[in-house]
Amino acid sequence: MKNKLSLLFLFTVFCIGFAAKWIFTNLDVEYSIWLLKPTTIWVEQITGLDFNLLQNEGYVCTQISPTTIIDKSCSGLNFWLMSFLLGAFVLHKKITDLWRFFYFFILVFNLAWLVTIIANTGRIVISIKFLPLLSPHIEYAQSHLLLGIFIYVTMLILYYLILRKWDMGIRN
């Protein structure tokens, strides 16, 4: 029973992840608000800047130059998906009954969301505060891409290490 529930858990998470990727890729920015709004709130708190939601655009800040937009591409959907799947693959062996199935599903979903908000906030704040300082030496688009790779890979590694440490402390 334990192995069947564990496999059902992985299958469920995979299906939801696949569906989320397929559905959200084809939707407008308004459907990414569940990731964009909390990220924007944290960015506003850290930077002191104000962002306003423009329909079909995203969150726009005109207080700095160039105008900064937190749009659908900044939502981190792919990162959320990787975090969601990573959490499921690390913790799936802890699924021993139906109660743990739902508990770990909700846990993995919410942890992936939180890690995504943290990673996106860090990426955007660093992009706003520090990347303009590099513009004489490296093209902004390149530095933004490299920063995203660095932040996301670092956060995925940290998330994995935290999950593994926490996983070892959970008794079956």
JSON list of C-alpha atoms in Angstrom, two decimals, residues 1-2 30 37-38 43 48 53 57-58 61 70 75-76 100 106-107 111 133 137 147 156:
[
{"chain": "A", "resi": 1, "resn": "MET", "atom": "CA", "xyz": [0.00, 0.00, 0.00]},
{"chain": "A", "resi": 2, "resn": "LYS", "atom": "CA", "xyz": [2.83, 2.39, 0.90]},
{"chain": "A", "resi": 30, "resn": "GLU", "atom": "CA", "xyz": [-3.43, 38.07, -14.78]},
{"chain": "A", "resi": 37, "resn": "LYS", "atom": "CA", "xyz": [1.66, 39.78, -6.48]},
{"chain": "A", "resi": 38, "resn": "PRO", "atom": "CA", "xyz": [3.52, 38.39, -3.43]},
{"chain": "A", "resi": 43, "resn": "VAL", "atom": "CA", "xyz": [10.18, 43.82, -3.80]},
{"chain": "A", "resi": 48, "resn": "GLY", "atom": "CA", "xyz": [10.88, 51.22, -1.29]},
{"chain": "A", "resi": 53, "resn": "LEU", "atom": "CA", "xyz": [-0.61, 46.57, -11.97]},
{"chain": "A", "resi": 57, "resn": "GLU", "atom": "CA", "xyz": [1.46, 44.03, -18.80]},
{"chain": "A", "resi": 58, "resn": "GLY", "atom": "CA", "xyz": [2.27, 43.19, -15.19]},
{"chain": "A", "resi": 61, "resn": "CYS", "atom": "CA", "xyz": [7.49, 50.90, -11.70]},
{"chain": "A", "resi": 70, "resn": "ILE", "atom": "CA", "xyz": [7.53, 42.54, -13.28]},
{"chain": "A", "resi": 75, "resn": "SER", "atom": "CA", "xyz": [6.60, 34.94, -12.31]},
{"chain": "A", "resi": 76, "resn": "GLY", "atom": "CA", "xyz": [8.97, 32.02, -11.90]},
{"chain": "A", "resi": 100, "resn": "ARG", "atom": "CA", "xyz": [0.07, 11.90, 4.67]},
{"chain": "A", "resi": 106, "resn": "ILE", "atom": "CA", "xyz": [-0.18, 20.65, 0.41]},
{"chain": "A", "resi": 107, "resn": "LEU", "atom": "CA", "xyz": [3.24, 20.99, 2.03]},
{"chain": "A", "resi": 111, "resn": "LEU", "atom": "CA", "xyz": [6.94, 25.20, 0.03]},
{"chain": "A", "resi": 133, "resn": "LEU", "atom": "CA", "xyz": [26.22, 49.06, -11.95]},
{"chain": "A", "resi": 137, "resn": "HIS", "atom": "CA", "xyz": [30.85, 46.09, -18.58]},
{"chain": "A", "resi": 147, "resn": "LEU", "atom": "CA", "xyz": [21.74, 36.38, -12.48]},
{"chain": "A", "resi": 156, "resn": "LEU", "atom": "CA", "xyz": [17.21, 24.82, -5.86]}
]
